[in-house]
Amino acid sequence: MKRIIVNGKYFSAKDTLYCGQIFRFTPFNKGFKVFSLDKCCYIYNEADVAIIECNDEDEEFFYKFFDLNTDYENIVNRAQNSGFKILKIAGQQGKGIRILKQDAFEMILSFIISQNNNIPRIKSCIEKICSKFGKLKIFNNEKYFAFPTLLEISSGTVEDFKEMGLGYRAEYLYKFIKNAYQTKVELNQWDKLSTMQLKTLLMQIHGVGEKVADCVLLFGFNRTDSFPVDTWIEKVYRENFNGIERDRKKITQYFINLFKKDAGYFQQYLFYYKRSLEKNIET
DNA sequence: TCCCAGGATCCAT
DNA sequence: ATGGATCATGGG
C-alpha cells in the first residue's frame, strides 16, 4: 500500500468530492473511498495534510488524477482577488477543491446520465451500471465494481439501461456506446485537439449538448477554459453577477471571457458554494 | 399534486 | 436563428 501525503490547505477530500465533478465515491472510515475506471483509493484529511492511500502500482495514476502537479494556491488567490464578492467567499470556502483529471469515456457516460437529473439519482444510476457491466475488484480486502470498459458495456441494451433508471437517457447512452464500439473511437487521441474542436466533436454525440460537453471538457479533458452552466450556475449568474442573458450559451461565453483559463476552477467554487447554501450536500 | 434536478432534442415560427 | 413543449424518474 502506498501513501501520498500533501498539504491539506489546498486539498480537502470532502470538498473535492462533493463539489459535483465526480459521482463515484463513498464515505469510509475517516474519509472516502474514491473510484475511477477500475481503480480505487482511500483519501482523508488529518491535521494539516491530505492523505491518499492506494495500491503501489496506482501511485502515478492517482497523482495525476488528483492534479497534484498544479499549484492551487495561485488559483485560489486569483479567485479571491477577482473583484467579485461572491468569488471571494466561494473561493474561500472551496479552496480545498481540486479539479480531478478523470477518464473521458467515464465522463461522457456519466454526464449524459446527469442531464435534467439530480445528483443522488445520477450516482445510483452509475453504480447500477458498474455492478452490472464492470469487473468485480478488491481494494483493501473489500469488493467494488469497476467502471465498465467500452467492450464490456457494448453488450448493454436500451432495456438494460432503462432498468437502471436512466429513463429517456437510455437511448442516448445506447447510441453513443454502439457507435463508439463500431467505429473504435480513441478518446485519448482527442487530447490533441483544441478546446473548441473538441467541443464540436463531443456535441455531435446524440444527447450531448452545451452543458454536458462543457463538463466532459473540464473533468475529462482538463480544459479549464470551459464553464458548464446548469440551473445552479444560472442562479449565481442572475443573483450575484447581475446577469440578464437567458441563453446559457451566452452565459458560458460571458464567464469564459471574464475568467479565461481560470473559468473551470472558478465555476466549481461557484457551483459548490451556491448549491451548498440550499442543500444538505452530504446526501 | 406540483416542482425540481449539473438539459437536450424536436418542432413550430 | 429562436422559443417552447416534451422527454423518465424519484425526492421534497
mmCIF file of C-alpha atoms (C1' of nucleotides) in Angstrom:
data_model
loop_
_atom_site.group_PDB
_atom_site.id
_atom_site.type_symbol
_atom_site.label_atom_id
_atom_site.label_comp_id
_atom_site.label_asym_id
_atom_site.label_seq_id
_atom_site.Cartn_x
_atom_site.Cartn_y
_atom_site.Cartn_z
ATOM 1 C CA MET A 1 0.000 0.000 0.000
ATOM 2 C CA LYS A 2 1.302 3.431 -0.997
ATOM 3 C CA ARG A 3 0.631 6.632 0.946
ATOM 4 C CA ILE A 4 0.792 10.010 -0.768
ATOM 5 C CA ILE A 5 0.842 12.917 1.669
ATOM 6 C CA VAL A 6 0.230 16.515 0.593
ATOM 7 C CA ASN A 7 -0.545 19.897 2.103
ATOM 8 C CA GLY A 8 -4.154 19.830 3.243
ATOM 9 C CA LYS A 9 -4.844 23.517 2.917
ATOM 10 C CA TYR A 10 -5.476 23.154 -0.804
ATOM 11 C CA PHE A 11 -6.710 19.576 -0.767
ATOM 12 C CA SER A 12 -9.976 18.902 1.003
ATOM 13 C CA ALA A 13 -11.247 15.381 0.384
ATOM 14 C CA LYS A 14 -14.792 16.344 1.265
ATOM 15 C CA ASP A 15 -14.977 19.485 -0.856
ATOM 16 C CA THR A 16 -13.255 17.892 -3.839
ATOM 17 C CA LEU A 17 -15.746 15.030 -3.855
ATOM 18 C CA TYR A 18 -18.952 16.894 -3.027
ATOM 19 C CA CYS A 19 -18.487 19.752 -5.479
ATOM 20 C CA GLY A 20 -20.258 17.795 -8.204
ATOM 21 C CA GLN A 21 -17.449 16.718 -10.511
ATOM 22 C CA ILE A 22 -17.394 13.059 -9.515
ATOM 23 C CA PHE A 23 -20.153 10.584 -8.788
ATOM 24 C CA ARG A 24 -18.274 7.502 -7.647
ATOM 25 C CA PHE A 25 -17.156 7.799 -4.043
ATOM 26 C CA THR A 26 -18.366 6.597 -0.668
ATOM 27 C CA PRO A 27 -17.716 7.789 2.863
ATOM 28 C CA PHE A 28 -15.364 5.361 4.544
ATOM 29 C CA ASN A 29 -13.655 5.394 7.900
ATOM 30 C CA LYS A 30 -12.154 8.861 8.415
ATOM 31 C CA GLY A 31 -12.569 9.875 4.771
ATOM 32 C CA PHE A 32 -13.749 8.405 1.485
ATOM 33 C CA LYS A 33 -13.148 5.644 -0.970
ATOM 34 C CA VAL A 34 -12.810 7.099 -4.449
ATOM 35 C CA PHE A 35 -13.269 5.171 -7.684
ATOM 36 C CA SER A 36 -12.045 5.939 -11.186
ATOM 37 C CA LEU A 37 -12.089 3.472 -14.062
ATOM 38 C CA ASP A 38 -11.129 0.153 -12.437
ATOM 39 C CA LYS A 39 -9.097 1.739 -9.661
ATOM 40 C CA CYS A 40 -9.811 2.657 -6.058
ATOM 41 C CA CYS A 41 -8.090 4.682 -3.393
ATOM 42 C CA TYR A 42 -8.810 5.899 0.118
ATOM 43 C CA ILE A 43 -8.418 9.601 0.924
ATOM 44 C CA TYR A 44 -8.810 11.613 4.092
ATOM 45 C CA ASN A 45 -7.682 14.785 5.769
ATOM 46 C CA GLU A 46 -5.818 14.703 9.061
ATOM 47 C CA ALA A 47 -4.428 17.717 10.891
ATOM 48 C CA ASP A 48 -2.988 19.908 8.112
ATOM 49 C CA VAL A 49 -2.424 17.232 5.478
ATOM 50 C CA ALA A 50 -4.378 15.199 2.975
ATOM 51 C CA ILE A 51 -3.514 11.542 2.591
ATOM 52 C CA ILE A 52 -4.087 9.279 -0.399
ATOM 53 C CA GLU A 53 -3.722 5.535 0.068
ATOM 54 C CA CYS A 54 -3.638 3.319 -2.982
ATOM 55 C CA ASN A 55 -2.064 0.208 -4.411
ATOM 56 C CA ASP A 56 1.632 0.654 -5.189
ATOM 57 C CA GLU A 57 1.135 0.342 -8.921
ATOM 58 C CA ASP A 58 -1.556 3.078 -8.937
ATOM 59 C CA GLU A 59 0.539 5.828 -7.395
ATOM 60 C CA GLU A 60 1.198 7.589 -10.689
ATOM 61 C CA PHE A 61 -2.451 7.260 -11.712
ATOM 62 C CA PHE A 62 -3.780 8.963 -8.599
ATOM 63 C CA TYR A 63 -1.019 11.548 -8.562
ATOM 64 C CA LYS A 64 -2.323 12.681 -11.917
ATOM 65 C CA PHE A 65 -5.984 12.074 -11.010
ATOM 66 C CA PHE A 66 -5.841 14.496 -8.088
ATOM 67 C CA ASP A 67 -3.889 17.013 -10.158
ATOM 68 C CA LEU A 68 -1.031 17.113 -7.677
ATOM 69 C CA ASN A 69 1.300 18.961 -10.048
ATOM 70 C CA THR A 70 -0.909 22.060 -10.103
ATOM 71 C CA ASP A 71 -0.442 24.842 -7.568
ATOM 72 C CA TYR A 72 -3.905 25.676 -6.296
ATOM 73 C CA GLU A 73 -2.718 28.454 -4.031
ATOM 74 C CA ASN A 74 -2.311 30.702 -7.054
ATOM 75 C CA ILE A 75 -5.730 29.785 -8.414
ATOM 76 C CA VAL A 76 -7.450 30.431 -5.106
ATOM 77 C CA ASN A 77 -5.671 33.763 -4.771
ATOM 78 C CA ARG A 78 -6.853 34.850 -8.202
ATOM 79 C CA ALA A 79 -10.421 33.957 -7.210
ATOM 80 C CA GLN A 80 -10.078 35.956 -4.008
ATOM 81 C CA ASN A 81 -8.683 38.958 -5.872
ATOM 82 C CA SER A 82 -11.068 38.792 -8.830
ATOM 83 C CA GLY A 83 -13.105 41.722 -7.553
ATOM 84 C CA PHE A 84 -16.315 39.713 -7.225
ATOM 85 C CA LYS A 85 -17.527 39.385 -3.672
ATOM 86 C CA ILE A 86 -19.225 36.074 -4.373
ATOM 87 C CA LEU A 87 -15.975 34.603 -5.702
ATOM 88 C CA LYS A 88 -14.069 35.765 -2.672
ATOM 89 C CA ILE A 89 -16.480 33.877 -0.460
ATOM 90 C CA ALA A 90 -16.817 30.857 -2.741
ATOM 91 C CA GLY A 91 -13.065 30.657 -3.228
ATOM 92 C CA GLN A 92 -12.500 30.782 0.499
ATOM 93 C CA GLN A 93 -14.979 28.006 1.100
ATOM 94 C CA GLY A 94 -13.777 25.939 -1.846
ATOM 95 C CA LYS A 95 -10.027 26.432 -1.594
ATOM 96 C CA GLY A 96 -9.641 22.715 -0.958
ATOM 97 C CA ILE A 97 -11.317 21.751 -4.225
ATOM 98 C CA ARG A 98 -9.151 20.163 -6.883
ATOM 99 C CA ILE A 99 -10.319 19.671 -10.451
ATOM 100 C CA LEU A 100 -9.960 15.953 -10.957
ATOM 101 C CA LYS A 101 -8.426 14.572 -14.141
ATOM 102 C CA GLN A 102 -10.966 11.903 -14.806
ATOM 103 C CA ASP A 103 -11.410 9.456 -17.653
ATOM 104 C CA ALA A 104 -13.079 10.882 -20.745
ATOM 105 C CA PHE A 105 -15.216 7.837 -21.534
ATOM 106 C CA GLU A 106 -16.453 7.624 -17.951
ATOM 107 C CA MET A 107 -17.247 11.338 -18.033
ATOM 108 C CA ILE A 108 -19.217 11.155 -21.272
ATOM 109 C CA LEU A 109 -21.456 8.387 -19.964
ATOM 110 C CA SER A 110 -21.801 9.962 -16.520
ATOM 111 C CA PHE A 111 -22.770 13.380 -17.772
ATOM 112 C CA ILE A 112 -25.173 12.081 -20.404
ATOM 113 C CA ILE A 113 -26.961 10.496 -17.443
ATOM 114 C CA SER A 114 -26.729 13.767 -15.496
ATOM 115 C CA GLN A 115 -28.998 15.797 -17.769
ATOM 116 C CA ASN A 116 -32.175 17.037 -16.125
ATOM 117 C CA ASN A 117 -31.402 14.737 -13.208
ATOM 118 C CA ASN A 118 -30.308 15.148 -9.614
ATOM 119 C CA ILE A 119 -27.002 14.074 -8.117
ATOM 120 C CA PRO A 120 -28.241 11.258 -5.818
ATOM 121 C CA ARG A 121 -30.090 9.671 -8.747
ATOM 122 C CA ILE A 122 -27.110 10.088 -11.048
ATOM 123 C CA LYS A 123 -24.911 8.290 -8.539
ATOM 124 C CA SER A 124 -27.439 5.499 -8.223
ATOM 125 C CA CYS A 125 -27.658 5.003 -11.993
ATOM 126 C CA ILE A 126 -23.885 4.865 -12.387
ATOM 127 C CA GLU A 127 -23.492 2.405 -9.514
ATOM 128 C CA LYS A 128 -26.022 0.092 -11.145
ATOM 129 C CA ILE A 129 -24.168 0.281 -14.445
ATOM 130 C CA CYS A 130 -20.880 -0.605 -12.762
ATOM 131 C CA SER A 131 -22.335 -3.530 -10.860
ATOM 132 C CA LYS A 132 -23.938 -4.963 -13.993
ATOM 133 C CA PHE A 133 -21.188 -4.431 -16.556
ATOM 134 C CA GLY A 134 -17.995 -3.726 -14.597
ATOM 135 C CA LYS A 135 -15.426 -6.170 -13.247
ATOM 136 C CA LEU A 136 -15.551 -7.186 -9.611
ATOM 137 C CA LYS A 137 -12.423 -5.860 -7.933
ATOM 138 C CA ILE A 138 -10.867 -5.837 -4.484
ATOM 139 C CA PHE A 139 -9.263 -2.930 -2.661
ATOM 140 C CA ASN A 140 -8.014 -3.347 0.849
ATOM 141 C CA ASN A 141 -9.942 -6.606 1.217
ATOM 142 C CA GLU A 142 -13.224 -5.025 0.167
ATOM 143 C CA LYS A 143 -15.171 -5.560 -3.012
ATOM 144 C CA TYR A 144 -16.200 -2.925 -5.528
ATOM 145 C CA PHE A 145 -17.164 -2.781 -9.173
ATOM 146 C CA ALA A 146 -15.050 -1.111 -11.817
ATOM 147 C CA PHE A 147 -16.471 1.282 -14.355
ATOM 148 C CA PRO A 148 -17.083 -0.871 -17.445
ATOM 149 C CA THR A 149 -14.828 -0.660 -20.452
ATOM 150 C CA LEU A 150 -16.321 0.151 -23.830
ATOM 151 C CA LEU A 151 -16.113 -3.528 -24.733
ATOM 152 C CA GLU A 152 -17.864 -4.628 -21.556
ATOM 153 C CA ILE A 153 -20.736 -2.175 -21.792
ATOM 154 C CA SER A 154 -21.185 -2.669 -25.518
ATOM 155 C CA SER A 155 -23.345 -5.705 -24.707
ATOM 156 C CA GLY A 156 -25.880 -3.456 -22.954
ATOM 157 C CA THR A 157 -29.314 -2.879 -24.467
ATOM 158 C CA VAL A 158 -31.694 0.050 -24.180
ATOM 159 C CA GLU A 159 -33.817 -2.090 -21.886
ATOM 160 C CA ASP A 160 -30.827 -2.762 -19.643
ATOM 161 C CA PHE A 161 -30.206 0.938 -19.246
ATOM 162 C CA LYS A 162 -33.859 1.693 -18.581
ATOM 163 C CA GLU A 163 -33.881 -0.899 -15.826
ATOM 164 C CA MET A 164 -31.087 1.079 -14.221
ATOM 165 C CA GLY A 165 -33.279 4.145 -14.038
ATOM 166 C CA LEU A 166 -31.894 6.117 -16.966
ATOM 167 C CA GLY A 167 -35.310 6.891 -18.402
ATOM 168 C CA TYR A 168 -35.191 8.627 -21.769
ATOM 169 C CA ARG A 169 -31.394 8.910 -21.490
ATOM 170 C CA ALA A 170 -31.106 5.161 -22.065
ATOM 171 C CA GLU A 171 -31.380 5.697 -25.820
ATOM 172 C CA TYR A 172 -28.636 8.313 -25.769
ATOM 173 C CA LEU A 173 -26.269 6.052 -23.891
ATOM 174 C CA TYR A 174 -27.021 3.077 -26.090
ATOM 175 C CA LYS A 175 -26.499 5.029 -29.276
ATOM 176 C CA PHE A 176 -23.190 6.504 -28.178
ATOM 177 C CA ILE A 177 -21.820 3.189 -26.959
ATOM 178 C CA LYS A 178 -22.856 1.337 -30.084
ATOM 179 C CA ASN A 179 -21.339 3.962 -32.352
ATOM 180 C CA ALA A 180 -18.163 4.243 -30.292
ATOM 181 C CA TYR A 181 -17.738 0.482 -30.348
ATOM 182 C CA GLN A 182 -18.348 0.105 -34.065
ATOM 183 C CA THR A 183 -16.057 2.971 -35.049
ATOM 184 C CA LYS A 184 -13.425 2.075 -32.447
ATOM 185 C CA VAL A 185 -13.158 5.633 -31.153
ATOM 186 C CA GLU A 186 -9.869 6.513 -29.488
ATOM 187 C CA LEU A 187 -10.746 9.214 -26.993
ATOM 188 C CA ASN A 188 -7.147 9.698 -25.945
ATOM 189 C CA GLN A 189 -6.423 10.867 -29.490
ATOM 190 C CA TRP A 190 -8.900 13.704 -28.908
ATOM 191 C CA ASP A 191 -6.467 15.158 -26.401
ATOM 192 C CA LYS A 192 -4.519 16.873 -29.155
ATOM 193 C CA LEU A 193 -7.480 18.930 -30.313
ATOM 194 C CA SER A 194 -8.202 22.490 -29.334
ATOM 195 C CA THR A 195 -10.958 23.045 -26.811
ATOM 196 C CA MET A 196 -13.310 24.324 -29.494
ATOM 197 C CA GLN A 197 -12.621 21.426 -31.862
ATOM 198 C CA LEU A 198 -13.093 19.001 -29.026
ATOM 199 C CA LYS A 199 -16.361 20.575 -28.001
ATOM 200 C CA THR A 200 -17.651 20.368 -31.556
ATOM 201 C CA LEU A 201 -16.840 16.661 -31.665
ATOM 202 C CA LEU A 202 -18.490 15.999 -28.313
ATOM 203 C CA MET A 203 -21.657 17.807 -29.326
ATOM 204 C CA GLN A 204 -22.016 15.532 -32.326
ATOM 205 C CA ILE A 205 -22.945 12.817 -29.844
ATOM 206 C CA HIS A 206 -26.718 12.459 -29.627
ATOM 207 C CA GLY A 207 -27.662 13.501 -26.090
ATOM 208 C CA VAL A 208 -24.641 15.741 -25.557
ATOM 209 C CA GLY A 209 -25.398 19.448 -25.650
ATOM 210 C CA GLU A 210 -23.556 22.551 -24.473
ATOM 211 C CA LYS A 211 -23.529 21.835 -20.773
ATOM 212 C CA VAL A 212 -22.682 18.155 -20.880
ATOM 213 C CA ALA A 213 -19.906 18.880 -23.379
ATOM 214 C CA ASP A 214 -18.506 21.543 -21.060
ATOM 215 C CA CYS A 215 -18.471 19.103 -18.143
ATOM 216 C CA VAL A 216 -16.658 16.483 -20.202
ATOM 217 C CA LEU A 217 -14.173 19.115 -21.355
ATOM 218 C CA LEU A 218 -13.483 20.230 -17.813
ATOM 219 C CA PHE A 219 -13.474 16.950 -15.916
ATOM 220 C CA GLY A 220 -12.492 14.516 -18.677
ATOM 221 C CA PHE A 221 -10.019 16.578 -20.682
ATOM 222 C CA ASN A 222 -8.895 19.108 -18.062
ATOM 223 C CA ARG A 223 -9.873 22.045 -20.243
ATOM 224 C CA THR A 224 -10.149 24.731 -17.589
ATOM 225 C CA ASP A 225 -11.135 27.248 -20.239
ATOM 226 C CA SER A 226 -14.646 25.809 -20.154
ATOM 227 C CA PHE A 227 -17.569 26.791 -17.960
ATOM 228 C CA PRO A 228 -20.585 24.488 -17.601
ATOM 229 C CA VAL A 229 -23.848 26.341 -16.964
ATOM 230 C CA ASP A 230 -26.572 24.416 -15.172
ATOM 231 C CA THR A 231 -29.536 25.543 -13.101
ATOM 232 C CA TRP A 232 -27.338 26.411 -10.099
ATOM 233 C CA ILE A 233 -24.820 28.425 -12.055
ATOM 234 C CA GLU A 234 -27.671 30.207 -13.781
ATOM 235 C CA LYS A 235 -28.859 31.312 -10.324
ATOM 236 C CA VAL A 236 -25.387 32.570 -9.472
ATOM 237 C CA TYR A 237 -25.253 34.448 -12.760
ATOM 238 C CA ARG A 238 -28.533 36.233 -12.150
ATOM 239 C CA GLU A 239 -28.296 36.799 -8.408
ATOM 240 C CA ASN A 240 -24.585 37.509 -7.948
ATOM 241 C CA PHE A 241 -23.378 38.786 -11.308
ATOM 242 C CA ASN A 242 -26.496 40.773 -12.171
ATOM 243 C CA GLY A 243 -26.808 38.710 -15.336
ATOM 244 C CA ILE A 244 -29.546 39.475 -17.807
ATOM 245 C CA GLU A 245 -28.974 36.875 -20.553
ATOM 246 C CA ARG A 246 -31.297 33.888 -20.786
ATOM 247 C CA ASP A 247 -29.348 31.885 -23.342
ATOM 248 C CA ARG A 248 -26.997 29.545 -21.490
ATOM 249 C CA LYS A 249 -24.521 29.625 -24.349
ATOM 250 C CA LYS A 250 -24.136 33.364 -23.828
ATOM 251 C CA ILE A 251 -23.765 32.887 -20.077
ATOM 252 C CA THR A 252 -20.957 30.404 -20.686
ATOM 253 C CA GLN A 253 -19.261 32.848 -23.031
ATOM 254 C CA TYR A 254 -19.625 35.666 -20.521
ATOM 255 C CA PHE A 255 -17.727 33.752 -17.859
ATOM 256 C CA ILE A 256 -15.057 32.430 -20.219
ATOM 257 C CA ASN A 257 -14.338 35.943 -21.469
ATOM 258 C CA LEU A 258 -14.146 37.071 -17.868
ATOM 259 C CA PHE A 259 -12.011 34.322 -16.351
ATOM 260 C CA LYS A 260 -10.161 32.737 -19.298
ATOM 261 C CA LYS A 261 -8.098 29.741 -18.118
ATOM 262 C CA ASP A 262 -9.453 30.089 -14.585
ATOM 263 C CA ALA A 263 -13.059 29.686 -15.709
ATOM 264 C CA GLY A 264 -13.312 25.991 -14.888
ATOM 265 C CA TYR A 265 -11.834 26.334 -11.417
ATOM 266 C CA PHE A 266 -14.000 29.317 -10.543
ATOM 267 C CA GLN A 267 -17.062 27.564 -11.885
ATOM 268 C CA GLN A 268 -16.562 24.780 -9.361
ATOM 269 C CA TYR A 269 -16.153 27.242 -6.491
ATOM 270 C CA LEU A 270 -19.363 28.984 -7.501
ATOM 271 C CA PHE A 271 -21.384 25.830 -8.118
ATOM 272 C CA TYR A 272 -20.345 24.251 -4.835
ATOM 273 C CA TYR A 273 -20.985 27.399 -2.865
ATOM 274 C CA LYS A 274 -24.400 28.091 -4.333
ATOM 275 C CA ARG A 275 -25.598 24.541 -4.075
ATOM 276 C CA SER A 276 -24.359 24.110 -0.517
ATOM 277 C CA LEU A 277 -26.438 27.105 0.566
ATOM 278 C CA GLU A 278 -29.676 25.429 -0.399
ATOM 279 C CA LYS A 279 -28.885 21.763 0.089
ATOM 280 C CA ASN A 280 -27.580 19.454 2.692
ATOM 281 C CA ILE A 281 -24.776 18.296 0.430
ATOM 282 C CA GLU A 282 -23.895 15.069 2.161
ATOM 283 C CA THR A 283 -26.806 13.040 0.912
ATOM 284 C "C1'" DT B 1 -50.326 17.347 -6.532
ATOM 285 C "C1'" DC B 2 -46.803 20.125 -8.447
ATOM 286 C "C1'" DC B 3 -41.968 21.325 -8.772
ATOM 287 C "C1'" DC B 4 -37.349 20.288 -9.463
ATOM 288 C "C1'" DA B 5 -32.882 18.057 -10.748
ATOM 289 C "C1'" DG B 6 -25.274 19.582 -13.062
ATOM 290 C "C1'" DG B 7 -30.533 19.562 -20.170
ATOM 291 C "C1'" DA B 8 -31.103 18.046 -24.966
ATOM 292 C "C1'" DT B 9 -33.996 17.371 -28.771
ATOM 293 C "C1'" DC B 10 -37.657 18.201 -31.859
ATOM 294 C "C1'" DC B 11 -40.715 21.103 -33.961
ATOM 295 C "C1'" DA B 12 -43.076 25.464 -34.914
ATOM 296 C "C1'" DT B 13 -42.365 30.062 -36.080
ATOM 297 C "C1'" DA C 1 -31.965 31.594 -35.575
ATOM 298 C "C1'" DT C 2 -35.118 31.339 -31.578
ATOM 299 C "C1'" DG C 3 -38.743 29.606 -28.178
ATOM 300 C "C1'" DG C 4 -41.462 26.238 -26.163
ATOM 301 C "C1'" DA C 5 -43.227 21.573 -25.335
ATOM 302 C "C1'" DT C 6 -41.601 17.177 -24.269
ATOM 303 C "C1'" DC C 7 -38.828 13.703 -22.563
ATOM 304 C "C1'" DA C 8 -38.375 9.307 -17.484
ATOM 305 C "C1'" DT C 9 -37.742 9.106 -12.751
ATOM 306 C "C1'" DG C 10 -37.797 9.878 -7.766
ATOM 307 C "C1'" DG C 11 -37.483 13.155 -3.845
ATOM 308 C "C1'" DG C 12 -39.248 17.120 -1.446
#
